[in-house]
Short mmCIF file of C-alpha atoms in Angstrom, two decimals:
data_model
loop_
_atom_site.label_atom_id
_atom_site.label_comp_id
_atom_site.label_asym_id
_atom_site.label_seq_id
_atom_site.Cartn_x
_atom_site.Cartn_y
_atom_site.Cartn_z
CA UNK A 1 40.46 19.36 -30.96
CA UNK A 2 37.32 17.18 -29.97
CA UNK A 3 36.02 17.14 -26.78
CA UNK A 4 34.44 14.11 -24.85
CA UNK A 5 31.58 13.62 -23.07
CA UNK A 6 33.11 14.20 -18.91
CA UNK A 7 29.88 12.68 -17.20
CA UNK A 8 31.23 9.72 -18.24
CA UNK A 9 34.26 9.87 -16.60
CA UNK A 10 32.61 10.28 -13.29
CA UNK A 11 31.58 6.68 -13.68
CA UNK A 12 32.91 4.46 -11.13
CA UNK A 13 34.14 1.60 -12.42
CA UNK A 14 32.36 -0.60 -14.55
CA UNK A 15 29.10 -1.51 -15.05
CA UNK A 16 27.96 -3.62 -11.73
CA UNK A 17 27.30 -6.75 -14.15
CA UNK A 18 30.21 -6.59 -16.28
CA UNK A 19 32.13 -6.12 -13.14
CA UNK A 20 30.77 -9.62 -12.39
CA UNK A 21 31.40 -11.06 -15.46
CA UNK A 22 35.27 -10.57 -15.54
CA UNK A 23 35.22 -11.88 -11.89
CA UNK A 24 33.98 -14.92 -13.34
CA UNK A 25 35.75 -14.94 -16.08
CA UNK A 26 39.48 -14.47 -14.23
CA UNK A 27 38.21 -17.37 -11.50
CA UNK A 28 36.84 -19.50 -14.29
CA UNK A 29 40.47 -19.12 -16.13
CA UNK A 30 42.45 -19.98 -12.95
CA UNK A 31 40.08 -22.82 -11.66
CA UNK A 32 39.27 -24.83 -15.12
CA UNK A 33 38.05 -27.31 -13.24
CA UNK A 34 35.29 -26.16 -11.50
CA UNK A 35 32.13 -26.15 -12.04
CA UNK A 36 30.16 -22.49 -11.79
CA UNK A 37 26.56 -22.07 -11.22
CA UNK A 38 25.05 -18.75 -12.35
CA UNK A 39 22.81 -17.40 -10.15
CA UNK A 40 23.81 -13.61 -10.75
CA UNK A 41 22.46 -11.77 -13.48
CA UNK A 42 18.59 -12.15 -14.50
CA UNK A 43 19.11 -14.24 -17.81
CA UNK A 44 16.47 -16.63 -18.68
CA UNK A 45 17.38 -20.27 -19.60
CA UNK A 46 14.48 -21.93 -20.52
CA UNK A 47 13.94 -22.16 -24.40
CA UNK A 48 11.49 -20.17 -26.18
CA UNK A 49 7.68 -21.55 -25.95
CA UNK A 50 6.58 -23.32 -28.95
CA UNK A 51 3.75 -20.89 -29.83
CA UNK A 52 6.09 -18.16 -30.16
CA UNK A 53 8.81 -20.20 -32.36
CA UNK A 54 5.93 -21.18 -34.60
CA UNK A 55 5.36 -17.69 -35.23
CA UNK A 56 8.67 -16.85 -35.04
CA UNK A 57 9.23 -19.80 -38.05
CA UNK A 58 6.28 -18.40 -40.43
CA UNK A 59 7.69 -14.72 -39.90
CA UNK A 60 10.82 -16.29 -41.32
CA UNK A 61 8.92 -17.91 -44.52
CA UNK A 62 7.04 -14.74 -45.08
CA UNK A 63 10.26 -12.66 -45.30
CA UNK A 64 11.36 -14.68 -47.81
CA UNK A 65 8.13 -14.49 -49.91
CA UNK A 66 8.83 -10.79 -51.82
CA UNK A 67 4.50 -10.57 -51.61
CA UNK A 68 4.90 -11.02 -47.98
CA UNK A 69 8.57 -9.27 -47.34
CA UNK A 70 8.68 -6.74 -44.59
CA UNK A 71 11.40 -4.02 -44.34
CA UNK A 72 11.48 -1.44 -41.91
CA UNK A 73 8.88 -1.34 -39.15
CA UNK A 74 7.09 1.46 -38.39
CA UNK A 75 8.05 3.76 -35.68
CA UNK A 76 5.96 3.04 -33.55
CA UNK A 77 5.96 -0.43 -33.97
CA UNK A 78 3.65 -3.25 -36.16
CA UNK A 79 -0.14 -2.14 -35.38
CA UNK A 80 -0.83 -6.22 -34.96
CA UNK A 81 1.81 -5.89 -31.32
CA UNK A 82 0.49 -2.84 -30.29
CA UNK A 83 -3.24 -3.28 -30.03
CA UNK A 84 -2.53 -6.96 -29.20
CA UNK A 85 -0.77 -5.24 -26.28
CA UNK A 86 -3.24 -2.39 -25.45
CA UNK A 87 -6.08 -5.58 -25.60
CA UNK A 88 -4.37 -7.97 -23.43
CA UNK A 89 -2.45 -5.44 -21.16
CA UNK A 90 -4.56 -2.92 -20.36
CA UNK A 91 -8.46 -2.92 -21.67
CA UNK A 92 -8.01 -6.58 -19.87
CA UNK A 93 -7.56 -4.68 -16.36
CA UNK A 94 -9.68 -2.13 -17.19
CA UNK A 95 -7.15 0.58 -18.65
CA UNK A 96 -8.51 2.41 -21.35
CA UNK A 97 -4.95 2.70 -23.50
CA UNK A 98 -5.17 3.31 -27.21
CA UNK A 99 -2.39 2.36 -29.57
CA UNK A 100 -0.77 5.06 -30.49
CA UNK A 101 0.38 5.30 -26.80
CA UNK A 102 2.30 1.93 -27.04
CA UNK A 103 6.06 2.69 -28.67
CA UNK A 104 7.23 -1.00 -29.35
CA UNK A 105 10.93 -1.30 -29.00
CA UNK A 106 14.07 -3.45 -28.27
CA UNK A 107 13.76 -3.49 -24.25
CA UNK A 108 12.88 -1.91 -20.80
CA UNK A 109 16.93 -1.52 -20.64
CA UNK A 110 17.03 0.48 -23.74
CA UNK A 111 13.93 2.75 -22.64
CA UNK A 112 14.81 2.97 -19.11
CA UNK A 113 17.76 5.09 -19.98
CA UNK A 114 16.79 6.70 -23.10
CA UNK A 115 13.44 8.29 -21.60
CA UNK A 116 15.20 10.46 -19.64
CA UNK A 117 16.53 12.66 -22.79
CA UNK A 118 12.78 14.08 -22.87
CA UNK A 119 13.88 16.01 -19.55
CA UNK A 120 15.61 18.97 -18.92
CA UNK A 121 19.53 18.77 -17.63
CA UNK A 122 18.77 20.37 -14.06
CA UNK A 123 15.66 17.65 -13.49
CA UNK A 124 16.28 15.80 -9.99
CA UNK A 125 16.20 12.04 -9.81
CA UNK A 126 14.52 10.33 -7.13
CA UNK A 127 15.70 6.35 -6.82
CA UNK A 128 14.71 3.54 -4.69
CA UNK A 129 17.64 2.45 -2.77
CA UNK A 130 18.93 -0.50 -3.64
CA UNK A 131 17.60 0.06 -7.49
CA UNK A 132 18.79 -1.19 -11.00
CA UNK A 133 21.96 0.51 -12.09
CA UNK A 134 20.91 1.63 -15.61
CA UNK A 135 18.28 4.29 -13.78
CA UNK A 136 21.15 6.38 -11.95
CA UNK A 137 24.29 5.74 -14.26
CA UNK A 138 22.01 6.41 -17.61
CA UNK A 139 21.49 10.34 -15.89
CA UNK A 140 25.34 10.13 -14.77
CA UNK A 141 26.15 10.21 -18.08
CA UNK A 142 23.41 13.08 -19.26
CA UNK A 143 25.05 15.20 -16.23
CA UNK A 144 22.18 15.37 -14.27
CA UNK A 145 23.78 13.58 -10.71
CA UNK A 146 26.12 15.62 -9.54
CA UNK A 147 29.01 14.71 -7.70
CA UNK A 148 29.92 11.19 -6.64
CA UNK A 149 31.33 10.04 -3.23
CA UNK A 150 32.83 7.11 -2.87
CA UNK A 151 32.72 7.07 1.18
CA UNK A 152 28.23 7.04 0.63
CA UNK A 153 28.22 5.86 -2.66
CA UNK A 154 25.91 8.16 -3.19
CA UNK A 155 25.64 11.07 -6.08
CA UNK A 156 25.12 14.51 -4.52
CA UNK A 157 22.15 15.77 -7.20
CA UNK A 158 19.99 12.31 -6.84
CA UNK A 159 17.22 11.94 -4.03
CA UNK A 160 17.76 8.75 -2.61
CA UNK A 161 14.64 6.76 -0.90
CA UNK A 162 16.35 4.03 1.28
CA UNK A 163 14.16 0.88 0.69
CA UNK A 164 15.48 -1.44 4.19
CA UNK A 165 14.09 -3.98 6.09
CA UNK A 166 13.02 -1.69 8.75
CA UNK A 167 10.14 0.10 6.14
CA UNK A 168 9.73 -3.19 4.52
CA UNK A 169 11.66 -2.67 1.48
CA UNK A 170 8.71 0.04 0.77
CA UNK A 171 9.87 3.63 -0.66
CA UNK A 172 8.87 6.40 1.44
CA UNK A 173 8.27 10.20 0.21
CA UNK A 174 11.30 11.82 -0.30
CA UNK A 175 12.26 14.80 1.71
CA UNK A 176 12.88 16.38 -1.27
CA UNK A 177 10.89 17.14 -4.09
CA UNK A 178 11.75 15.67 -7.12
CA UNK A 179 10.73 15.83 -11.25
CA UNK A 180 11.49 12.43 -11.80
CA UNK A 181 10.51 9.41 -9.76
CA UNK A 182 11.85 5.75 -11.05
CA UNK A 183 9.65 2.95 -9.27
CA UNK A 184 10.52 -0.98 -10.48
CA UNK A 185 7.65 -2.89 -9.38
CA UNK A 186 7.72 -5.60 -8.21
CA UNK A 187 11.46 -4.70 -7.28
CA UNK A 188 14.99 -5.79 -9.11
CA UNK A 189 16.65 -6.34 -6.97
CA UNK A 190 14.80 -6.78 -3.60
CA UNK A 191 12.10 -8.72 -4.98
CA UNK A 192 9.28 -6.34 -3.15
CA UNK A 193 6.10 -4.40 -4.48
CA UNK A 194 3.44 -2.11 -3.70
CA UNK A 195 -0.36 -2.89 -2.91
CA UNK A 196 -2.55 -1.20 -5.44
CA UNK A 197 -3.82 1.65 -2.45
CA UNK A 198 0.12 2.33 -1.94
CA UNK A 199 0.71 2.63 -5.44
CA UNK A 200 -2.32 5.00 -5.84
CA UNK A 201 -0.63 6.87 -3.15
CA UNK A 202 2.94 7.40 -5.45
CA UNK A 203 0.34 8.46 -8.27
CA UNK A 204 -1.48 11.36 -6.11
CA UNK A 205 1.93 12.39 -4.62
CA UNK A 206 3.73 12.84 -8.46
CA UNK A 207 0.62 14.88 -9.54
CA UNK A 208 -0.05 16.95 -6.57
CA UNK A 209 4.44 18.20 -6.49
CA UNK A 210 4.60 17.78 -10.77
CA UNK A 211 6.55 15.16 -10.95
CA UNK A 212 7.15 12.01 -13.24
CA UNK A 213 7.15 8.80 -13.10
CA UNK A 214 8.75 6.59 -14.47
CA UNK A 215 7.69 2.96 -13.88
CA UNK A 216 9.31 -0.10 -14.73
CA UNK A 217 6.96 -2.99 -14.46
CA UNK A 218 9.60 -5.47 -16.36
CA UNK A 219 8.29 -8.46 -13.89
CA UNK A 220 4.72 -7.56 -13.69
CA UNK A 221 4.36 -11.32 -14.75
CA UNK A 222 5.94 -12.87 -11.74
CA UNK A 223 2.92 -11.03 -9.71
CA UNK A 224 1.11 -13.39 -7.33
CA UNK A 225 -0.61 -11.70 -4.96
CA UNK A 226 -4.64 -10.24 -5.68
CA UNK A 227 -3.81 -6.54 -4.45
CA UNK A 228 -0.76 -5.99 -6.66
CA UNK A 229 -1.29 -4.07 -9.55
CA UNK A 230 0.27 -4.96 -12.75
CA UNK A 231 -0.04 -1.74 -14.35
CA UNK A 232 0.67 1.64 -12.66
CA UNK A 233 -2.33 2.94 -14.62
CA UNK A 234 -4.90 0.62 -12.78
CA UNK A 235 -4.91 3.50 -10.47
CA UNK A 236 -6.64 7.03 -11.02
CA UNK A 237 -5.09 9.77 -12.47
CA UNK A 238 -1.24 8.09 -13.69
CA UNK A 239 -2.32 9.11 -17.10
CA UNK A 240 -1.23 12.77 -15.95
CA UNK A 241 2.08 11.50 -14.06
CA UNK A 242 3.16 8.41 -15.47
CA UNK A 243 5.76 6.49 -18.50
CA UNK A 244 5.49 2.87 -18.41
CA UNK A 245 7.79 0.32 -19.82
CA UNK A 246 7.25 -2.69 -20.29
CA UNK A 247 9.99 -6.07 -21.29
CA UNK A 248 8.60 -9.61 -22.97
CA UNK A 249 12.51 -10.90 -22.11
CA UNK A 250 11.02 -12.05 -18.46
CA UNK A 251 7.44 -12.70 -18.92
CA UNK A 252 8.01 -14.54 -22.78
CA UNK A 253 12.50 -15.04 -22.35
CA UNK A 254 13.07 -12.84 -25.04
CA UNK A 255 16.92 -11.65 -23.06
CA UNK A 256 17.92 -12.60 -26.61
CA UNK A 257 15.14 -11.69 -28.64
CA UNK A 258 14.62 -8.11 -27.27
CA UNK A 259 11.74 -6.28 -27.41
CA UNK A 260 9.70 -4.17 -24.95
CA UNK A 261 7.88 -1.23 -24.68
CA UNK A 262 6.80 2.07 -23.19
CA UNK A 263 3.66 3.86 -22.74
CA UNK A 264 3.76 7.42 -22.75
CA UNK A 265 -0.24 8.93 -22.75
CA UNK A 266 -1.81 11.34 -24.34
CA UNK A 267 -2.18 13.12 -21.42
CA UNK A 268 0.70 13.71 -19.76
CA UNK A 269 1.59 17.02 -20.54
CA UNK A 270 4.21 19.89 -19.21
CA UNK A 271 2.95 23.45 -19.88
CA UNK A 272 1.38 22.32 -23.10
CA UNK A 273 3.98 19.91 -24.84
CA UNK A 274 2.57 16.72 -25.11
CA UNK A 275 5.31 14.29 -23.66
CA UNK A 276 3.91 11.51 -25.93
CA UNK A 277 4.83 13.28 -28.72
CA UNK A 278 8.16 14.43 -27.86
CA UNK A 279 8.96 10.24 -27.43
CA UNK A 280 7.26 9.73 -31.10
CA UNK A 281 9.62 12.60 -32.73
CA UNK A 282 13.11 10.55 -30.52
CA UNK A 283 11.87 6.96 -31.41
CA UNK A 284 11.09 8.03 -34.85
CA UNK A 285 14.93 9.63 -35.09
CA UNK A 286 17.05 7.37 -33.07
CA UNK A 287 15.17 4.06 -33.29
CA UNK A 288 14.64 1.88 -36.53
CA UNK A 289 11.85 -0.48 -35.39
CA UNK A 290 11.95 -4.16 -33.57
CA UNK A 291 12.46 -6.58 -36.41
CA UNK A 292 8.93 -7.65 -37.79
CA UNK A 293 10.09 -11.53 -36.91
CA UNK A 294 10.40 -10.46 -33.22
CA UNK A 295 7.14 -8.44 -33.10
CA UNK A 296 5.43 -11.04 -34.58
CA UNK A 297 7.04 -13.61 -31.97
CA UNK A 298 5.59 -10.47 -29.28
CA UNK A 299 1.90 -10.88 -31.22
CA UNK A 300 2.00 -15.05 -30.16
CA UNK A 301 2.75 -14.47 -26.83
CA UNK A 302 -0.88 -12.88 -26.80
CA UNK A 303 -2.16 -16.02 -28.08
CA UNK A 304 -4.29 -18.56 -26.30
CA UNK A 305 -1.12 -21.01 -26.56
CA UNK A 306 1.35 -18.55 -25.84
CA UNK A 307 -0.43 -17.48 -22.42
CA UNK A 308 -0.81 -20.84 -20.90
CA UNK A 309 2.90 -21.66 -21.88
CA UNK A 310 4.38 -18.60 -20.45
CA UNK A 311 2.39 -18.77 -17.33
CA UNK A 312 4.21 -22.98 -16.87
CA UNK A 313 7.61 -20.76 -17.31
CA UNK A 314 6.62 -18.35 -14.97
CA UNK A 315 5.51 -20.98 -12.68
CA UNK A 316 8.67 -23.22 -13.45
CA UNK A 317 11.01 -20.00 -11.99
CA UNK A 318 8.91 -19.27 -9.24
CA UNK A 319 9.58 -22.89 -8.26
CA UNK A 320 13.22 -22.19 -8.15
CA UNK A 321 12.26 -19.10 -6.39
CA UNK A 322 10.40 -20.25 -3.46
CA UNK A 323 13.41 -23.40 -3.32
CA UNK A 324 15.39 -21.04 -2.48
CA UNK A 325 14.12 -18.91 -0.12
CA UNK A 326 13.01 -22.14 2.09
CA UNK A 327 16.19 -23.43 1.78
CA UNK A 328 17.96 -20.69 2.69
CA UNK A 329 15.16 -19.72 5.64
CA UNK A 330 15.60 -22.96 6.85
CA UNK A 331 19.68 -22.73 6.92
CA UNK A 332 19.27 -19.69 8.89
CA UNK A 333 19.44 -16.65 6.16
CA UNK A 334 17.66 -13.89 6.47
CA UNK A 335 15.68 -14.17 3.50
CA UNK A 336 13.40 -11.67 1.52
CA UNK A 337 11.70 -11.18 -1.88
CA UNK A 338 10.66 -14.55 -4.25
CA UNK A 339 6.84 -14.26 -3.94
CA UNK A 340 6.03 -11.50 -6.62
CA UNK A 341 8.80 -11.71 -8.43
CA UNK A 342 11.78 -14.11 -9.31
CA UNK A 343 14.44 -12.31 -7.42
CA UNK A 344 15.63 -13.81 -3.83
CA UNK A 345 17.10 -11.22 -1.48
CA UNK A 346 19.29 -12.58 2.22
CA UNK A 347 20.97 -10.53 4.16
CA UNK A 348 24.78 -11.71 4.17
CA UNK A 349 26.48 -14.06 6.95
CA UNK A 350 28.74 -13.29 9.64
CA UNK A 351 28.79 -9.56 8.81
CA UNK A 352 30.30 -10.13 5.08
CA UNK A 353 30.20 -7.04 3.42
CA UNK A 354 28.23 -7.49 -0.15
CA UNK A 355 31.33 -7.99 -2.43
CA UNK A 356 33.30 -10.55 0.43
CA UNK A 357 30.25 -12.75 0.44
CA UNK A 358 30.32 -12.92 -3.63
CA UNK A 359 33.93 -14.03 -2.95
CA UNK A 360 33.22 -16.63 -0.63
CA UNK A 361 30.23 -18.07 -2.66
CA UNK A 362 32.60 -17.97 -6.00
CA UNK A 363 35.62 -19.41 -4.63
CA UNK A 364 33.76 -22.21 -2.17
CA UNK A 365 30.65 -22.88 -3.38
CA UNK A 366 31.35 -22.04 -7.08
CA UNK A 367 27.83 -20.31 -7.04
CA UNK A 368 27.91 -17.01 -8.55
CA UNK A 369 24.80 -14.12 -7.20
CA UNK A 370 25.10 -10.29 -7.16
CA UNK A 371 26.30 -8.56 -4.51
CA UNK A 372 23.90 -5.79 -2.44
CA UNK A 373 26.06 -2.92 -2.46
CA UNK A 374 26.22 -3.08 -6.56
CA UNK A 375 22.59 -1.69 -6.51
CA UNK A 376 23.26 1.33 -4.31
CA UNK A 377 24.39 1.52 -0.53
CA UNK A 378 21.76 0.14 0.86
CA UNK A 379 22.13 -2.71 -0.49
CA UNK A 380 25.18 -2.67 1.22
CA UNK A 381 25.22 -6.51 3.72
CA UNK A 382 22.63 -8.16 1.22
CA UNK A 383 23.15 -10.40 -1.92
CA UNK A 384 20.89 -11.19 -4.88
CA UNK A 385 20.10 -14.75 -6.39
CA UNK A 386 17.63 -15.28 -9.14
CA UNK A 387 15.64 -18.04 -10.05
CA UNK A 388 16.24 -17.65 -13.92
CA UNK A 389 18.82 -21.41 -13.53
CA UNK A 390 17.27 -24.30 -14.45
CA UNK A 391 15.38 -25.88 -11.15
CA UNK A 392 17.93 -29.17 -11.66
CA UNK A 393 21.32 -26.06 -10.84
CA UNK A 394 18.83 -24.24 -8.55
CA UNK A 395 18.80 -26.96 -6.38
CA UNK A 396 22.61 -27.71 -6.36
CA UNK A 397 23.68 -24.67 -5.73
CA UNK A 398 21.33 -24.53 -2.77
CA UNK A 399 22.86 -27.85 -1.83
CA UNK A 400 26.38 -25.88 -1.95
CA UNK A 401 25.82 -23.04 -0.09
CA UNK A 402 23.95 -25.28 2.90
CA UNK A 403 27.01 -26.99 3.12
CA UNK A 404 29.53 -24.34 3.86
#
């Protein structure tokens, strides 16, 4: 008889936003009449910028022109995306990447748990703490956690680096040493980053105890600040240590598009096997190519249009961003995050645990965020709100929650 796959049974519950969608959902079905504003999960709503669907629209034409017809891409992805991206993303801030480094694919989500299958079982984890779900439960299910406890929360084969407000939301070196190190930056969900010299730091400590990291940099363009970098390999020697991925669905609002990508160098090597490679032979076998339509809608937002449209989105969210983290200082909420990145981050009222203040926002405010706890247990007391609404709901549901 078959047997399944038991890591996945030591899952628990559901996934933290699906969780929050049948919340909704059962609220929304019982209270027809109200009105919910979505402030929870980090979906994009304004529409795609007109460079990009005028690419998008002649990518459509040529398909249906047989001279002009693409079918499947190639693994790697279209050579017109990738040294767009290696010109524009990295020789731009003075990182010498070369295309075949760039693996052009459907999303940071999709990378950020399949890169882990290039590592052996026994490999320990090391996660910020609060940190995006898909890092720890993607290695739940390749059995490389351990055992869960539901009194921490906490997995007993991951290495846990408790990002709080007493250290600033800043990752410290773990006690521990681990072979894989996952750094989002600037942070989902606390809205932090790293100054280039503290970065650099993370980069000589994974060389100097062998370790890898992996580094998501899916809001690199919500960066503000001068000493931020926006690539991990602005600093000396993450070719040897480092796997970037990269997502156009915050920087360009492709959510529901999809595409992304990782870079995996030349150089980063363990005891001779070229880690580049092994990712060319997986994408190659388990990964048929971002349609050419969507790479070519990637190519535009390289374009002298496409920048200076994207960067009146990005300023459009950040807006919202720093609306609500006035309003909410002002109110009295403990408020963090929203300068480097779109994410607002307040410690919860009147000792509300994460999942009781989601309640009370839902059922009295009808304004739905993410609770704390859902990222790990130190988020445990704080709440998430993005700035992905449109700035006209941004600004009511700030009016709601100032008035309970």
């Amino acid at each position: 008889m078959f047997q399944i796959n038991e890591n996945y049974q030591k899952l628990p519950g559901s996934y933290l936003f699906s969780t929050i969608a049948k919340k909704v959902a059962a609220y929304s079905q019982e209270n027809p009449d109200k009105n919910i504003i979505r402030l929870g999960i980090g979906d994009v709503t304004q529409p795609i910028a007109p460079a990009i669907i005028e690419a998008m629209h002649k990518a459509v034409d040529e398909m249906g022109n047989a001279q002009t017809f693409h079918g499947y891409a190639p693994d790697l992805g279209y050579d017109f995306l990738r040294k767009a991206i290696v010109e524009h993303d990295y020789k731009a801030r003075g990182c010498q990447m070369e295309a075949d480094e760039i693996f052009v694919s459907d999303g940071a989500k999709s990378d950020s748990a399949n890169i882990q299958e290039l590592f052996a079982e026994n490999s320990r984890i090391a996660v910020c703490d609060p940190v995006y779900p898909v890092y720890v439960d993607s290695n739940v299910m390749a059995g490389r956690t351990g055992v869960y406890d539901p009194k921490t929360q906490m997995w007993s084969d991951v290495i846990y680096m408790p990002c709080t407000a007493e250290n600033n939301f800043v990752p410290e070196f773990p006690k521990e040493t681990p072979d894989l190190i996952y750094l989002c930056l600037p942070n989902n969900p606390t809205g932090t980053t790293l100054t280039k010299s503290q970065l650099q730091e993370w980069v000589d400590y994974a060389n100097k105890a062998g370790a890898v990291i992996i580094y998501d940099g899916a809001y690199e363009a919500y960066i503000s600040e001068e000493n931020v970098a926006h690539s991990i390999y602005e600093c000396e020697g993450a070719k040897t240590c480092a796997i970037e991925l990269k997502s156009f669905s915050k920087n360009a609002g492709f959510t529901g598009v999809r595409l992304g990508y990782a870079v995996v160098p030349k150089a980063l090597n363990c005891n001779g096997v070229s880690l580049r490679d092994m990712w060319a032979r997986r994408h190659g076998t388990k990964f048929n190519g971002a349609p050419y339509i969507v790479q070519r809608a990637g190519e535009a937002v390289y374009s002298e249009a496409g920048k200076a449209q994207l960067k009146e989105q990005v300023a459009y969210y950040m807006r919202n961003a720093a609306a609500i983290k006035q309003g909410l200082k002002d109110a009295g909420y403990t408020v963090f995050g929203g300068v480097n990145a779109p994410y607002i981050w307040l410690k919860t009222p009147e000792q509300m645990n994460s999942w009781e203040f989601f309640d009370y926002l839902l059922e009295n405010a009808g304004v739905v965020g993410t609770p704390g706890s859902g990222f790990g247990p130190s988020g445990e007391g704080y709440f998430r709100l993005t700035a992905f609404g449109s700035y006209e709901n941004t600004v009511a549901a700030l009016e709601r929650i100032l008035k309970l």
